mmCIF file of C-alpha atoms in Angstrom:
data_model
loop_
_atom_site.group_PDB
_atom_site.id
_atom_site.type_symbol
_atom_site.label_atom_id
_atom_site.label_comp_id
_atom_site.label_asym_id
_atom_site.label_seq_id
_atom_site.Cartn_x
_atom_site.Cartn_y
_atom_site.Cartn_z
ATOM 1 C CA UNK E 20 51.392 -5.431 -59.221
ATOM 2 C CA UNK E 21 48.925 -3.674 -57.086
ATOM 3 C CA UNK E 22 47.457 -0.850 -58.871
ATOM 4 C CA UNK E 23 46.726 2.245 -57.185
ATOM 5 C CA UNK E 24 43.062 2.006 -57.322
ATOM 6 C CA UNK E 25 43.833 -0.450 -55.228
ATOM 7 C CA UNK E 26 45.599 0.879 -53.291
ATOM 8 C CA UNK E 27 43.383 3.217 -52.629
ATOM 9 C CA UNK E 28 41.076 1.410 -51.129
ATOM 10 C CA UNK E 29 42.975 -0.477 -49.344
ATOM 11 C CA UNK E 30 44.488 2.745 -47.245
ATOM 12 C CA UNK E 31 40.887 3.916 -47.160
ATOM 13 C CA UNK E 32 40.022 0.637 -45.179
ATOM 14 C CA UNK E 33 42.877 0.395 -42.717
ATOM 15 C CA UNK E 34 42.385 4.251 -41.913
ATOM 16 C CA UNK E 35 38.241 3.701 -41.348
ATOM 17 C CA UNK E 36 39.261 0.710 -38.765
ATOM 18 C CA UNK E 37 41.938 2.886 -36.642
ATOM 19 C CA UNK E 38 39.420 5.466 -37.034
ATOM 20 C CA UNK E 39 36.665 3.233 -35.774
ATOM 21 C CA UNK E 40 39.070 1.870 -32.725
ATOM 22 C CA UNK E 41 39.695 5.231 -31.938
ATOM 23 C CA UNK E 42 35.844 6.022 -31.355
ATOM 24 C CA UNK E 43 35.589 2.875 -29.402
ATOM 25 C CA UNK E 44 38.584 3.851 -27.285
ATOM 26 C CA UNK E 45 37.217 7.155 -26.688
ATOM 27 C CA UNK E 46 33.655 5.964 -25.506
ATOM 28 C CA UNK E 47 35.349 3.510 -22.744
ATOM 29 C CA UNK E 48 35.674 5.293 -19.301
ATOM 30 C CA UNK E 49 39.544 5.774 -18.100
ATOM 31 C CA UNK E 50 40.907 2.971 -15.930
ATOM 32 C CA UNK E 51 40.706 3.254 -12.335
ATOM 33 C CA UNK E 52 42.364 2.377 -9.306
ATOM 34 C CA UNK E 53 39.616 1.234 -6.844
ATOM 35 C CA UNK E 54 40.840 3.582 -3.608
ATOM 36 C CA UNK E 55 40.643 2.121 -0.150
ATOM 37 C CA UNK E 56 38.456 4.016 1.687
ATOM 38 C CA UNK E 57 38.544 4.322 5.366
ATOM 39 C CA UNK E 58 34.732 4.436 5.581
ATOM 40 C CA UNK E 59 33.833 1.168 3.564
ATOM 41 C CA UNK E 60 31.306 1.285 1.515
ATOM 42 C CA UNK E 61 27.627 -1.186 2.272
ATOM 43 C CA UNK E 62 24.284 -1.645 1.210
ATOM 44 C CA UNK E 63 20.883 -3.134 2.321
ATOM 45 C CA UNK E 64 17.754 -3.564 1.016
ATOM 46 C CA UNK E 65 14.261 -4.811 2.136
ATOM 47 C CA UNK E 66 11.209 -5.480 0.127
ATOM 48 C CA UNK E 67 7.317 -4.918 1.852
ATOM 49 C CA UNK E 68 5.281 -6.765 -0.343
ATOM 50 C CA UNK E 69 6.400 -6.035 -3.394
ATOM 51 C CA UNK E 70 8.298 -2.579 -2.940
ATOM 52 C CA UNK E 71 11.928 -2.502 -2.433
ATOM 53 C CA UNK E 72 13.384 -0.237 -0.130
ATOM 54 C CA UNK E 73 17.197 0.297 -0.523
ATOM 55 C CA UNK E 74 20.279 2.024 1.667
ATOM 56 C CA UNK E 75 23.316 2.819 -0.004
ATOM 57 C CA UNK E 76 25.910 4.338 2.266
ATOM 58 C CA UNK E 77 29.683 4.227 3.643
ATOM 59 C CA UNK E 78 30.307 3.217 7.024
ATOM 60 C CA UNK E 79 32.312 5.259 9.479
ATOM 61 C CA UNK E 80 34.141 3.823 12.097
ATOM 62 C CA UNK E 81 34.092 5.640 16.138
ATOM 63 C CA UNK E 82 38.039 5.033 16.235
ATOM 64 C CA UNK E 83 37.529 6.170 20.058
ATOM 65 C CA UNK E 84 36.663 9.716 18.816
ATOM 66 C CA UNK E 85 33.719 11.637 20.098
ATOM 67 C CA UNK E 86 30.897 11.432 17.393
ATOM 68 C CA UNK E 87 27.454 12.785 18.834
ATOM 69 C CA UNK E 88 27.680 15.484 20.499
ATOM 70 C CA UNK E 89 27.098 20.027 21.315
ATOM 71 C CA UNK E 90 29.727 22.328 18.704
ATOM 72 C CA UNK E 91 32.412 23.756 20.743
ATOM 73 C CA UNK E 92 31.704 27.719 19.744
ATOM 74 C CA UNK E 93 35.189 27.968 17.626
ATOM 75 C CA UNK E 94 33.176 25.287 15.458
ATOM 76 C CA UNK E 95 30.219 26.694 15.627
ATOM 77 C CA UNK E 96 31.416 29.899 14.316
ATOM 78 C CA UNK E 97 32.185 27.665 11.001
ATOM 79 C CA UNK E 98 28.899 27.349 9.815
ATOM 80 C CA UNK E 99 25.724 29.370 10.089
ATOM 81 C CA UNK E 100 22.436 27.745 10.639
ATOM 82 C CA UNK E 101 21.663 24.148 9.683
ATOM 83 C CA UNK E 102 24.924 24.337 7.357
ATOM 84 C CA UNK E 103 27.467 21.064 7.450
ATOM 85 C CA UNK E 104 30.199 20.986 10.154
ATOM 86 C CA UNK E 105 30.833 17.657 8.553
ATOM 87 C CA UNK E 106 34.488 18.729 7.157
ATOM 88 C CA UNK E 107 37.412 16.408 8.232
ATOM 89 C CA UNK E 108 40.071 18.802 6.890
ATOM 90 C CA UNK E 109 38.348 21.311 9.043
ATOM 91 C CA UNK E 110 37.413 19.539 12.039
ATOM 92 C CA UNK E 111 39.864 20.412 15.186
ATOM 93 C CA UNK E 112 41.472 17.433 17.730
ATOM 94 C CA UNK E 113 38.525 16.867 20.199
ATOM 95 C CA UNK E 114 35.599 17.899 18.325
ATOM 96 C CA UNK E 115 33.274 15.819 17.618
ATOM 97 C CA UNK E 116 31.911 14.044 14.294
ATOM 98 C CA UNK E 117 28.679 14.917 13.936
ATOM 99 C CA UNK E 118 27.243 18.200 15.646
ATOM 100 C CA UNK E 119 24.804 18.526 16.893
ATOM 101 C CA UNK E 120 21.964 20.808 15.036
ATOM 102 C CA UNK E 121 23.921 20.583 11.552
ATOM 103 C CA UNK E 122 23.001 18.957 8.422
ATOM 104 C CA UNK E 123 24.987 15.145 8.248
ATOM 105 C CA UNK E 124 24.647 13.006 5.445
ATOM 106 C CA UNK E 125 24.056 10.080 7.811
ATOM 107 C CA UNK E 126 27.510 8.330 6.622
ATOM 108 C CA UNK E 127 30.822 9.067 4.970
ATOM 109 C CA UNK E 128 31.981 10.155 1.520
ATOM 110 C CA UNK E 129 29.189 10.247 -1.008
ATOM 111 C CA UNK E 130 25.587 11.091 0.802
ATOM 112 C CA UNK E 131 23.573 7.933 1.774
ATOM 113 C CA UNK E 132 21.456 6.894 -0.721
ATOM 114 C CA UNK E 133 17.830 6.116 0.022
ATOM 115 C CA UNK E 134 15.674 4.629 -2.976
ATOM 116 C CA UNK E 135 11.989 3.148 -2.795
ATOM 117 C CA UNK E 136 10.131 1.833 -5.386
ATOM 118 C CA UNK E 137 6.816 2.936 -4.669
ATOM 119 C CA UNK E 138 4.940 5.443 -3.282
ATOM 120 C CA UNK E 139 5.692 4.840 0.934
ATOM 121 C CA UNK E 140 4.622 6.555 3.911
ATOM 122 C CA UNK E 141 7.304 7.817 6.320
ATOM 123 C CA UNK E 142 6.744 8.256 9.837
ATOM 124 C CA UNK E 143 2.771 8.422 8.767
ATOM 125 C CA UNK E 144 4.285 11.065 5.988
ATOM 126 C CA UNK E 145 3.813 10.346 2.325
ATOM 127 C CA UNK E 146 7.036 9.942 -0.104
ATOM 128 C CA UNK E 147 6.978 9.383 -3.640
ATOM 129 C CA UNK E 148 8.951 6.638 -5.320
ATOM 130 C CA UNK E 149 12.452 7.408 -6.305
ATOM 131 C CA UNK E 150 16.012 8.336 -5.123
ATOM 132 C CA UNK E 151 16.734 10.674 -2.417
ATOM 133 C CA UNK E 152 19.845 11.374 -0.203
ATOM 134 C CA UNK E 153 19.348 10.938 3.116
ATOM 135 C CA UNK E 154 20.219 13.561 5.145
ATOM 136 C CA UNK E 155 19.961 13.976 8.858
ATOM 137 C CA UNK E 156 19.894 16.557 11.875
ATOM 138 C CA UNK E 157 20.657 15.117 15.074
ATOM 139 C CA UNK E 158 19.709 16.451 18.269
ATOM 140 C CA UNK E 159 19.702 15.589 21.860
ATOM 141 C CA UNK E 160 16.281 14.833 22.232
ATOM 142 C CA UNK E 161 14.803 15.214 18.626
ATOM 143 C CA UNK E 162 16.410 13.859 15.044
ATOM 144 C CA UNK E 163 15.177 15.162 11.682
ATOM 145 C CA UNK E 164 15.267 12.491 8.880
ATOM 146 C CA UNK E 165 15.411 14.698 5.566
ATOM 147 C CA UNK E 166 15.085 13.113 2.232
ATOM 148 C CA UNK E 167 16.452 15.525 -0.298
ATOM 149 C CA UNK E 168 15.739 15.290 -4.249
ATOM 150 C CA UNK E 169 19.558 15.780 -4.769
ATOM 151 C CA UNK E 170 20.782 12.243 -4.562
ATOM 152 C CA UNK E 171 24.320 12.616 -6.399
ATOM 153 C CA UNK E 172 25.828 15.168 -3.840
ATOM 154 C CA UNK E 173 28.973 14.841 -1.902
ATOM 155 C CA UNK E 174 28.146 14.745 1.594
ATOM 156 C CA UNK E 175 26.253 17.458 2.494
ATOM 157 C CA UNK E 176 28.360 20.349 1.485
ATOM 158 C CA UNK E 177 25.879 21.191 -1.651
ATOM 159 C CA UNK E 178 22.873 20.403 0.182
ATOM 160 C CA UNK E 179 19.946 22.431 -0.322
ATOM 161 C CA UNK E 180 17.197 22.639 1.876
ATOM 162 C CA UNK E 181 14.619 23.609 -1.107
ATOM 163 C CA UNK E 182 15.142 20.557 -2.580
ATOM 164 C CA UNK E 183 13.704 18.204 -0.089
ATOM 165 C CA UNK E 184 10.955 16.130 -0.318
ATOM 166 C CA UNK E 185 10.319 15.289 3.174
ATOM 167 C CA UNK E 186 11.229 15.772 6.645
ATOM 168 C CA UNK E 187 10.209 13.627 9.600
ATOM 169 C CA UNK E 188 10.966 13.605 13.071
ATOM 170 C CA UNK E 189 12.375 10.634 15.087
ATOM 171 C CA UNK E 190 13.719 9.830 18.631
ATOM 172 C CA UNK E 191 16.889 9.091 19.080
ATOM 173 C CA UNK E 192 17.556 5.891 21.488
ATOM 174 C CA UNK E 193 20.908 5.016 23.640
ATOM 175 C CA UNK E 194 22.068 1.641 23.694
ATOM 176 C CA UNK E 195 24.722 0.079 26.474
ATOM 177 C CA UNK E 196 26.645 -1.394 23.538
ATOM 178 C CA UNK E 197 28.886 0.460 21.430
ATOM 179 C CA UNK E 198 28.826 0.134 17.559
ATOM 180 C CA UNK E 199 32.176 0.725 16.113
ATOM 181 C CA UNK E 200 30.710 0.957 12.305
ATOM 182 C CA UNK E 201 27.857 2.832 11.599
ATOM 183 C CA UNK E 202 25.135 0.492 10.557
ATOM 184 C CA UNK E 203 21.758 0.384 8.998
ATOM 185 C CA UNK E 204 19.362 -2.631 9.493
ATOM 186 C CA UNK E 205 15.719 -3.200 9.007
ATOM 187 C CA UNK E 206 14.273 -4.560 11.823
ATOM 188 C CA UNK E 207 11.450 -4.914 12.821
ATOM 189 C CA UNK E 208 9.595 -6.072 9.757
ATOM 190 C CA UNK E 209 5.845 -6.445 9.213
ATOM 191 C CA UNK E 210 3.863 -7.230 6.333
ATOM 192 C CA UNK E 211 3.524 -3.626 5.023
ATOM 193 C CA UNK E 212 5.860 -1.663 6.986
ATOM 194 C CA UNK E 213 9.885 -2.103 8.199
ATOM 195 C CA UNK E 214 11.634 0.089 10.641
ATOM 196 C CA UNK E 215 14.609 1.642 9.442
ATOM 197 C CA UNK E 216 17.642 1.586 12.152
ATOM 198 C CA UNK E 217 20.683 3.901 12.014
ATOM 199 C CA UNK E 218 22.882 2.829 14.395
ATOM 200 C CA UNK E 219 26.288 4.286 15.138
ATOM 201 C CA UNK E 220 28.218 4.465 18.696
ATOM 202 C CA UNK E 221 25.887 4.345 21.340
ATOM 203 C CA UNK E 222 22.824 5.993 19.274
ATOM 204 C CA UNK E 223 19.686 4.365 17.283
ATOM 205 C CA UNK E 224 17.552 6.132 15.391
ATOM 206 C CA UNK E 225 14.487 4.812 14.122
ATOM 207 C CA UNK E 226 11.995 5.791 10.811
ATOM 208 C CA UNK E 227 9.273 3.625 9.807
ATOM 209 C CA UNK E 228 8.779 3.341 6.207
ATOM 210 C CA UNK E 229 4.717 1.818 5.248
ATOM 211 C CA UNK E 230 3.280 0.502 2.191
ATOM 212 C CA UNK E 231 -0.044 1.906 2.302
ATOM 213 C CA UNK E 232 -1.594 -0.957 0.164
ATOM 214 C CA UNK E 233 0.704 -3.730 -0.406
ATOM 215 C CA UNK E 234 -2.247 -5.392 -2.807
ATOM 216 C CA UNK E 235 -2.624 -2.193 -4.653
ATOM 217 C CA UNK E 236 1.101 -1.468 -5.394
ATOM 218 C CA UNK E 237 1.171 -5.002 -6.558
ATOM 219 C CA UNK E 238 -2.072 -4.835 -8.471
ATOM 220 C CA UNK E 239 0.162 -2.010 -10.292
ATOM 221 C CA UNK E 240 3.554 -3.812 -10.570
ATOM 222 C CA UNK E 241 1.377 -6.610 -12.399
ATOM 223 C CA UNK E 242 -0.401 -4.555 -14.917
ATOM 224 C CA UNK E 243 2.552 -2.530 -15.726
ATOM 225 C CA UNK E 244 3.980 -5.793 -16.898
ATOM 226 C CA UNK E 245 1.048 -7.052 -18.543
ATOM 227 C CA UNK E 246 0.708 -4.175 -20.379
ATOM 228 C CA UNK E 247 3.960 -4.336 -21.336
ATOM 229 C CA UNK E 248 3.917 -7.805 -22.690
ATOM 230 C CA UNK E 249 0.435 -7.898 -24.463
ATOM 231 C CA UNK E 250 1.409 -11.322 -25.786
ATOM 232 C CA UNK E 251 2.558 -13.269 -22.735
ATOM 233 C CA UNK E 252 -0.105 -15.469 -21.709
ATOM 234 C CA UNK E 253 1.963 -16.812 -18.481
ATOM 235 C CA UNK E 254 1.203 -13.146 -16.647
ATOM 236 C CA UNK E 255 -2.218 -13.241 -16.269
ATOM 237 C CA UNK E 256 -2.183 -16.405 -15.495
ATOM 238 C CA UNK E 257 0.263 -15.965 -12.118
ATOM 239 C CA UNK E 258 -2.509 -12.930 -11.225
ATOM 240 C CA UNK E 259 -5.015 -15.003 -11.862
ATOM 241 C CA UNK E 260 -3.776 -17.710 -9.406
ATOM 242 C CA UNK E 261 -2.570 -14.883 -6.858
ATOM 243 C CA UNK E 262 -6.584 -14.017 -6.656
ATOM 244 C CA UNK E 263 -7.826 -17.057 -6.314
ATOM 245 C CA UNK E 264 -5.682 -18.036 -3.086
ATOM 246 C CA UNK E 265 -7.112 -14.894 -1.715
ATOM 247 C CA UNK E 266 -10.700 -16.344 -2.696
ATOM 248 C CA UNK E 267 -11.401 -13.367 -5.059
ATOM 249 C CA UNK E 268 -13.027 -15.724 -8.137
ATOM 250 C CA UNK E 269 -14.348 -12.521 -9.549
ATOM 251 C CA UNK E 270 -10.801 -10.983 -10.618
ATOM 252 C CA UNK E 271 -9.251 -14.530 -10.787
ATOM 253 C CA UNK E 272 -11.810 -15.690 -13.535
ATOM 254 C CA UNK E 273 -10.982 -11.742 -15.109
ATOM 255 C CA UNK E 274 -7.274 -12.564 -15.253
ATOM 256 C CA UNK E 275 -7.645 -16.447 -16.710
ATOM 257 C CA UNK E 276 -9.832 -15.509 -19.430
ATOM 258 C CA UNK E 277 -7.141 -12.636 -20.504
ATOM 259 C CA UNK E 278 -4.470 -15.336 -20.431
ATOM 260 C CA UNK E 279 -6.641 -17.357 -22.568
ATOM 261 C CA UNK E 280 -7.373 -15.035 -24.934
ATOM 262 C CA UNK E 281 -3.758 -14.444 -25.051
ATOM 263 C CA UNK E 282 -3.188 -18.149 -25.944
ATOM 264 C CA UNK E 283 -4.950 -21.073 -24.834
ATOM 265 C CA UNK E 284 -2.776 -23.616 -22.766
ATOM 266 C CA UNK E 285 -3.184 -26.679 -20.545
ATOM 267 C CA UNK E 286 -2.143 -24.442 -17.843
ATOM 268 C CA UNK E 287 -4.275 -21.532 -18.048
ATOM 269 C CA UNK E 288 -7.508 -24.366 -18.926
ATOM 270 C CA UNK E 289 -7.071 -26.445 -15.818
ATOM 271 C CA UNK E 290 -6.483 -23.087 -13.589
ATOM 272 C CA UNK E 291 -9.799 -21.799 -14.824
ATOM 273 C CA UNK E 292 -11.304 -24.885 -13.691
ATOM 274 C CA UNK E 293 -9.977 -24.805 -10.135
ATOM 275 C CA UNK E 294 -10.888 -21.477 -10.502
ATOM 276 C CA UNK E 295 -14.439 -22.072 -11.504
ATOM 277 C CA UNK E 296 -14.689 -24.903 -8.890
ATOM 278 C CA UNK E 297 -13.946 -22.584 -5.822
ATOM 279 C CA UNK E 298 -16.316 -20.023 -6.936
ATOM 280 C CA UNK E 299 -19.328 -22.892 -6.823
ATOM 281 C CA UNK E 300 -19.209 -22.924 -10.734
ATOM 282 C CA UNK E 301 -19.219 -26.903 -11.136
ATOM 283 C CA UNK E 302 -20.740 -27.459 -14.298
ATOM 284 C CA UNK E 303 -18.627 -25.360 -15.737
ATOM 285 C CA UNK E 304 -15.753 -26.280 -14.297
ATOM 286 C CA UNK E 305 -16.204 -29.281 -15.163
ATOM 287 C CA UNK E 306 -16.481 -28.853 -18.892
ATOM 288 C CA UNK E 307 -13.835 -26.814 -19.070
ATOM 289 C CA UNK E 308 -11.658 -29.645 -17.154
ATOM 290 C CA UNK E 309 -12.281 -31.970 -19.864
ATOM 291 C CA UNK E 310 -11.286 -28.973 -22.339
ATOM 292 C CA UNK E 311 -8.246 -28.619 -20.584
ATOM 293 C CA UNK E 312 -7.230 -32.302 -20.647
ATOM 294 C CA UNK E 313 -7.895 -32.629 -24.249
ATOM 295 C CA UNK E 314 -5.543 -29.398 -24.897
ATOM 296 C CA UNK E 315 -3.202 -30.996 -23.072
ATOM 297 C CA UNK E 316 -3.054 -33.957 -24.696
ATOM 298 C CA UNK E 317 -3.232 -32.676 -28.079
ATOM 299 C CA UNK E 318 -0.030 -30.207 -26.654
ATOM 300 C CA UNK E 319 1.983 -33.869 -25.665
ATOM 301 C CA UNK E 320 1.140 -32.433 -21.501
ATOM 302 C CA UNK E 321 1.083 -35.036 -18.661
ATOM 303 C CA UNK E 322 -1.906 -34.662 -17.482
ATOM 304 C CA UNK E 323 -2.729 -37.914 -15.733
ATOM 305 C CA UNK E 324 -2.270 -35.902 -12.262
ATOM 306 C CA UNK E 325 -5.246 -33.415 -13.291
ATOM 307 C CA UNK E 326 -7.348 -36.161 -14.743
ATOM 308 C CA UNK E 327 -7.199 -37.757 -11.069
ATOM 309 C CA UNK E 328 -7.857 -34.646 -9.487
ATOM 310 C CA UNK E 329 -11.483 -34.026 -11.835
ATOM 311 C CA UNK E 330 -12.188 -37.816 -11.482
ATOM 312 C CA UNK E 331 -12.761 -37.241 -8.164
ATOM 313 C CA UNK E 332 -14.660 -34.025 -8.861
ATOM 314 C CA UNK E 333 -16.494 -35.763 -11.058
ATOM 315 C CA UNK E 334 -17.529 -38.332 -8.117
ATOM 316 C CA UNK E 335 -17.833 -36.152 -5.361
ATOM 317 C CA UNK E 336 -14.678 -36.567 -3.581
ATOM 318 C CA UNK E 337 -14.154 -32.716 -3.717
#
């Protein structure tokens, strides 16, 4: 017979795990139906040097309508100023899609998403790192690229011009083909900057967006994660190496040593040789060659490739 002590506890138990599912049940999110959207959604992304730049956006189609173009004055009447005309349950047969002197969000549904992760210049204009929507005013002859610190709006209807970060102008271009989707590309690309191409109809519109100094953002990226992981030897060591293909010995030889310190390897021995060789070091080098070997050894390494390689230091055949 169970007693009722027993019992008890074993009510108490069953009611603390339904209670416990229930919790868990109540943190998931509700299940979704992923819509179809008319205006798909896309994304691209670029890295200069080591700073990604990402678009996140949804992609209107032309569907033979007329996108760029003057308000008729019954739509113009519908907003004052820079305000959004960019309401489909507003927009009459014949107007067009995006106005001309109004605020666009430079896609469909949720405002395009422009993220950078460092500091970037735009147009020759500085932008901090971080996540913006991109909005846009088009004009004729003049566009203004606006990257607003609001970057979870709905289109444009919320958007508020004290909250951006940056505006730049930019030309607008024709092309003789039309573009059915609107598009973003990168294109071109250069070692510290990439041009930034909105492309919709017969229209391109390009920003450029710079690193300023590629070496110093990644200088920065690398100590972050240095700092980070104090006891990772392996981090240093890929600086380290990174300096001494650009010939700087003096901050390779800094870098080495701190992944020695960190923990002495075969790896980080024999790259402070080669290190120590290309600086004009030899001496050293050398002795810290034969360190290296014997570390590696002693570790179970194959060396026999570096042994050949400070033989022929050793003999002048380098």
């Amino acid at each position: 017979m169970i007693s009722l002590r027993r019992l008890s506890f074993f009510h108490l138990v069953i009611l603390l795990g339904f209670g416990c599912a229930g919790h868990a049940l109540a943190q998931q999110p509700p299940l979704a139906i992923k819509p179809i959207r008319p205006s798909q959604k896309a994304s691209v992304m670029q890295t200069v040097g080591v700073t990604d730049i990402t678009i996140t956006y949804s992609r209107p189609p032309v569907k033979g309508r007329p996108i760029f173009a003057d308000a008729p004055p019954s739509m113009e009447a519908r907003a004052k100023g820079e305000a959004t005309l960019d309401n489909q349950n507003e927009r009459q047969p014949g107007e067009p899609i995006v106005p001309y002197n109004h605020v666009w969000r430079a896609g469909a549904n949720e405002a395009t998403l422009f993220q950078v992760t460092d500091d970037v210049l735009i147009n020759g204009q500085p932008l901090k790192a971080g996540s913006y929507s991109l909005q846009v005013i088009p004009g004729k002859e003049e566009w203004t690229i606006i990257f607003n610190n609001d970057p979870g709006q709905w289109g444009a209807f919320t958007y508020d011009a004290k909250k951006d970060a940056l505006r730049v102008k930019a030309k607008p271009q024709m092309a003789s083909d039309n573009q059915e989707w609107l598009m973003y590309n990168f294109d071109p690309v250069t070692e510290n900057s990439a041009t930034v191409n909105l492309r919709w109809e017969k229209v391109r519109v390009p920003f450029t967006v710079q690193v300023k100094d590629v070496k110093a953002a990644w200088r920065a990226h690398a100590d972050a994660l240095i700092a980070a992981n104090p006891n990772n030897e392996v981090l240093p060591l890929q600086v380290a190496n990174t300096y001494a293909n650009d010939k700087n010995w003096d901050e390779a030889l800094k870098f080495i040593d701190q992944s020695i310190k960190v923990k002495e390897t075969f790896r980080n021995l024999s790259a402070k040789a080669n290190i120590l060789w290309g600086a004009g070091k030899k001496d050293e080098a050398l002795t810290v060659a034969d360190a290296a070997i014997a570390k590696g050894k002693a570790d179970k390494v194959d060396t026999s490739a570096f042994e050949k390689q400070v033989a022929n230091m050793k003999s002048g055949k380098m």
